[in-house]
Coordinates of C-alpha atoms in Angstrom, one line a residue:
X1 CA -151.4 168.7 55.0
X2 CA -148.8 166.0 54.8
X3 CA -145.9 166.2 52.3
X4 CA -146.5 165.1 49.0
X5 CA -144.1 163.1 47.3
X6 CA -143.3 162.3 43.3
X7 CA -144.5 158.6 44.1
X8 CA -147.8 160.1 45.5
X9 CA -148.5 162.1 42.4
X10 CA -148.0 159.1 40.1
X11 CA -149.8 157.0 42.1
X12 CA -152.8 159.3 42.0
X13 CA -152.3 159.7 38.3
X14 CA -152.6 156.0 37.8
X15 CA -155.7 155.9 40.0
X16 CA -157.5 158.1 37.5
X17 CA -155.9 157.4 34.3
X18 CA -159.1 156.0 32.7
X19 CA -161.2 158.9 34.0
X20 CA -159.4 162.1 32.6
X21 CA -157.7 163.0 29.4
X22 CA -154.0 163.6 28.9
X23 CA -154.5 167.0 27.2
X24 CA -151.9 168.1 25.0
X25 CA -149.4 170.9 25.2
X26 CA -149.0 172.8 22.1
X27 CA -146.4 175.4 20.8
X28 CA -148.3 178.9 20.2
X29 CA -146.5 180.4 17.2
X30 CA -148.3 183.9 17.7
X31 CA -147.0 184.0 21.4
X32 CA -143.6 182.6 20.6
X33 CA -143.3 185.3 17.9
X34 CA -144.5 188.2 20.1
X35 CA -142.2 187.0 23.1
X36 CA -139.0 185.9 21.2
X37 CA -139.1 182.4 23.1
X38 CA -141.1 179.3 22.7
X39 CA -144.4 179.4 24.4
X40 CA -146.4 176.5 24.9
X41 CA -150.0 176.1 26.0
X42 CA -151.6 173.3 28.0
X43 CA -155.1 172.7 26.5
X44 CA -157.0 171.9 29.7
X45 CA -160.1 173.2 28.1
X46 CA -160.1 169.9 26.1
X47 CA -160.8 168.0 29.3
X48 CA -164.1 165.9 29.6
X49 CA -165.8 168.5 31.7
X50 CA -164.0 171.6 30.1
X51 CA -161.4 172.3 32.8
X52 CA -158.4 171.0 34.9
X53 CA -160.7 170.4 38.2
X54 CA -162.0 167.1 36.8
X55 CA -158.6 165.9 37.9
X56 CA -158.9 166.7 41.4
X57 CA -162.5 165.8 41.8
X58 CA -161.8 162.4 40.3
X59 CA -158.8 161.7 42.4
X60 CA -160.8 162.8 45.5
X61 CA -164.0 160.5 44.7
X62 CA -161.8 157.5 43.8
X63 CA -159.8 158.0 47.2
X64 CA -163.2 157.7 49.2
X65 CA -163.9 154.6 51.3
X66 CA -166.8 152.4 50.4
X67 CA -168.7 153.8 53.5
X68 CA -168.1 157.4 52.4
X69 CA -169.1 156.5 48.8
X70 CA -172.6 155.0 50.1
X71 CA -173.3 158.5 51.9
X72 CA -172.5 160.5 48.9
X73 CA -170.7 163.7 48.4
X74 CA -171.8 167.5 48.5
X75 CA -170.0 170.6 47.4
X76 CA -170.7 174.3 46.8
X77 CA -169.9 175.7 43.5
X78 CA -170.2 178.5 40.9
X79 CA -169.8 176.0 38.1
X80 CA -166.5 174.1 37.0
X81 CA -166.0 172.3 40.1
X82 CA -169.5 171.2 40.5
X83 CA -169.7 169.9 37.1
X84 CA -166.3 167.9 37.7
X85 CA -167.7 166.6 40.9
X86 CA -171.0 165.6 39.2
X87 CA -169.0 163.7 36.5
X88 CA -166.7 161.9 39.0
X89 CA -169.5 160.7 41.3
X90 CA -171.4 159.5 38.3
X91 CA -168.6 157.2 37.2
X92 CA -168.4 155.8 40.8
X93 CA -172.2 155.3 41.1
X94 CA -172.6 157.8 43.8
X95 CA -174.9 160.4 44.9
X96 CA -173.7 164.0 44.4
X97 CA -175.4 167.3 45.8
X98 CA -174.2 170.6 44.1
X99 CA -175.3 173.7 46.1
X100 CA -175.3 176.9 44.0
X101 CA -176.5 180.5 44.4
X102 CA -179.3 182.1 42.2
X103 CA -176.5 184.0 40.5
X104 CA -175.1 180.7 38.6
X105 CA -176.0 180.7 34.9
X106 CA -178.5 178.2 33.6
X107 CA -176.4 176.6 31.2
X108 CA -174.2 175.4 34.1
X109 CA -176.9 174.2 36.2
X110 CA -178.2 172.3 33.4
X111 CA -174.9 170.4 32.6
X112 CA -174.7 169.5 36.2
X113 CA -178.1 168.3 36.3
X114 CA -177.5 166.3 33.0
X115 CA -174.5 164.6 34.8
X116 CA -177.1 163.2 37.3
X117 CA -176.3 165.5 40.5
X118 CA -178.9 166.9 42.7
X119 CA -178.6 170.6 42.3
X120 CA -180.0 172.8 45.2
X121 CA -180.2 176.7 44.5
X122 CA -179.7 178.7 47.7
X123 CA -179.5 182.3 48.2
X124 CA -177.7 184.6 46.2
X125 CA -173.8 184.1 47.3
X126 CA -171.6 181.4 47.6
X127 CA -171.6 181.8 51.4
X128 CA -175.3 180.9 51.4
X129 CA -174.7 177.9 49.1
X130 CA -172.0 176.8 51.7
X131 CA -174.3 177.0 54.5
X132 CA -176.5 174.4 52.7
X133 CA -173.5 172.2 52.2
X134 CA -173.0 172.3 56.1
X135 CA -176.6 171.4 56.6
X136 CA -176.7 168.7 54.4
X137 CA -173.5 167.2 56.0
X138 CA -175.0 167.5 59.6
X139 CA -178.4 166.1 58.7
X140 CA -178.1 163.8 55.9
X141 CA -174.5 162.7 56.6
X142 CA -173.2 163.6 52.9
X143 CA -169.3 163.9 52.7
X144 CA -168.1 167.7 52.2
X145 CA -165.9 167.8 49.2
X146 CA -164.1 170.7 50.9
X147 CA -162.5 168.2 53.5
X148 CA -161.2 166.2 50.4
X149 CA -158.8 169.2 49.5
X150 CA -155.4 167.3 49.9
X151 CA -156.6 164.7 47.4
X152 CA -158.0 167.4 45.1
X153 CA -154.5 169.2 45.3
X154 CA -152.5 166.0 44.3
X155 CA -155.2 164.9 41.6
X156 CA -155.3 168.5 40.3
X157 CA -152.1 170.8 40.1
X158 CA -149.3 168.3 40.8
X159 CA -150.7 165.8 38.1
X160 CA -151.0 168.8 35.6
X161 CA -147.4 169.7 36.5
X162 CA -146.2 166.2 35.9
X163 CA -147.8 166.1 32.5
X164 CA -146.5 169.6 31.4
X165 CA -142.9 168.6 32.4
X166 CA -143.2 165.4 30.5
X167 CA -144.3 167.2 27.5
X168 CA -142.2 170.2 28.0
X169 CA -139.3 169.0 30.0
X170 CA -136.9 172.0 29.2
X171 CA -139.6 174.6 30.1
X172 CA -138.0 177.7 32.1
X173 CA -141.2 179.5 33.3
X174 CA -144.4 178.1 34.1
X175 CA -147.4 180.6 34.1
X176 CA -150.6 179.9 35.7
X177 CA -154.0 181.8 36.0
X178 CA -155.8 182.2 39.4
X179 CA -159.4 182.7 40.3
X180 CA -160.0 181.9 43.9
X181 CA -156.1 181.6 44.8
X182 CA -154.5 178.8 46.2
X183 CA -151.3 176.8 45.8
X184 CA -151.7 176.0 42.1
X185 CA -148.1 177.5 40.9
X186 CA -146.0 175.9 43.5
X187 CA -147.9 172.4 43.2
X188 CA -147.6 172.8 39.4
X189 CA -143.8 173.1 39.8
X190 CA -143.0 170.3 42.5
X191 CA -142.8 167.5 39.8
X192 CA -139.9 169.3 37.9
X193 CA -137.8 170.7 40.8
X194 CA -135.3 167.8 40.5
X195 CA -134.6 167.7 36.9
X196 CA -135.0 171.7 36.4
X197 CA -134.1 173.3 39.5
X198 CA -133.8 176.8 38.1
X199 CA -137.5 176.7 36.8
X200 CA -139.9 179.3 38.0
X201 CA -143.5 179.8 38.4
X202 CA -145.6 183.1 38.1
X203 CA -149.5 183.2 38.9
X204 CA -151.6 185.8 37.6
X205 CA -155.0 187.1 38.9
X206 CA -157.5 189.5 37.2
X207 CA -159.2 192.3 39.1
X208 CA -161.5 195.0 38.0
X209 CA -159.7 198.5 37.8
X210 CA -158.0 200.7 35.3
X211 CA -159.7 202.8 32.6
X212 CA -163.3 202.2 32.2
X213 CA -163.3 199.5 34.7
X214 CA -162.0 196.9 32.5
X215 CA -160.3 193.6 34.0
X216 CA -156.4 194.0 34.6
X217 CA -154.2 190.9 35.0
X218 CA -151.4 191.3 37.3
X219 CA -148.7 189.0 38.8
X220 CA -149.5 187.5 42.5
X221 CA -146.1 185.9 43.0

């Protein structure tokens, strides 16, 4: 992946400014009292589709050529990414196909269908859903959203990081939760390196374990 500059991030933000919400960052009195330092929360659950993934999906779709938009886009998803991609494609007047396993909850399927996407239920795992993506790319010429990863990263983590630093410019530590992993924490941090070089980031991932099989959250780096 090519080096992403601050100019690239700002260009991407301008590209999708009318497609996403600039979510608030608020001070949490409870966490601040417990930890003895100011703790701010970035409220991405207030994003139009309920998660930060709309940022990346919107930037990726907006970056497609006219020929690619005419072909449509396809992705495998367990929920949030599919919902974001369906919404972004609808705004562009594009066809979107979201491949999901039978394990995805009905409410997520209903919401993606409400946004106009074609939902394909395939197998009992994400791997099987991805196989359907590959079939549709080969047979129907749809654009695989997985190939748009660089645009998603610019649109997602780095724009989010830019907003956070603008809202809390003196933040000393950025904490981010992970699901599937990826470059979210360093990408979040990139926009602030020049102004706050000592700033650090820490990612957490939840795993089953411990007493009674309850989830535990632990730092991953």
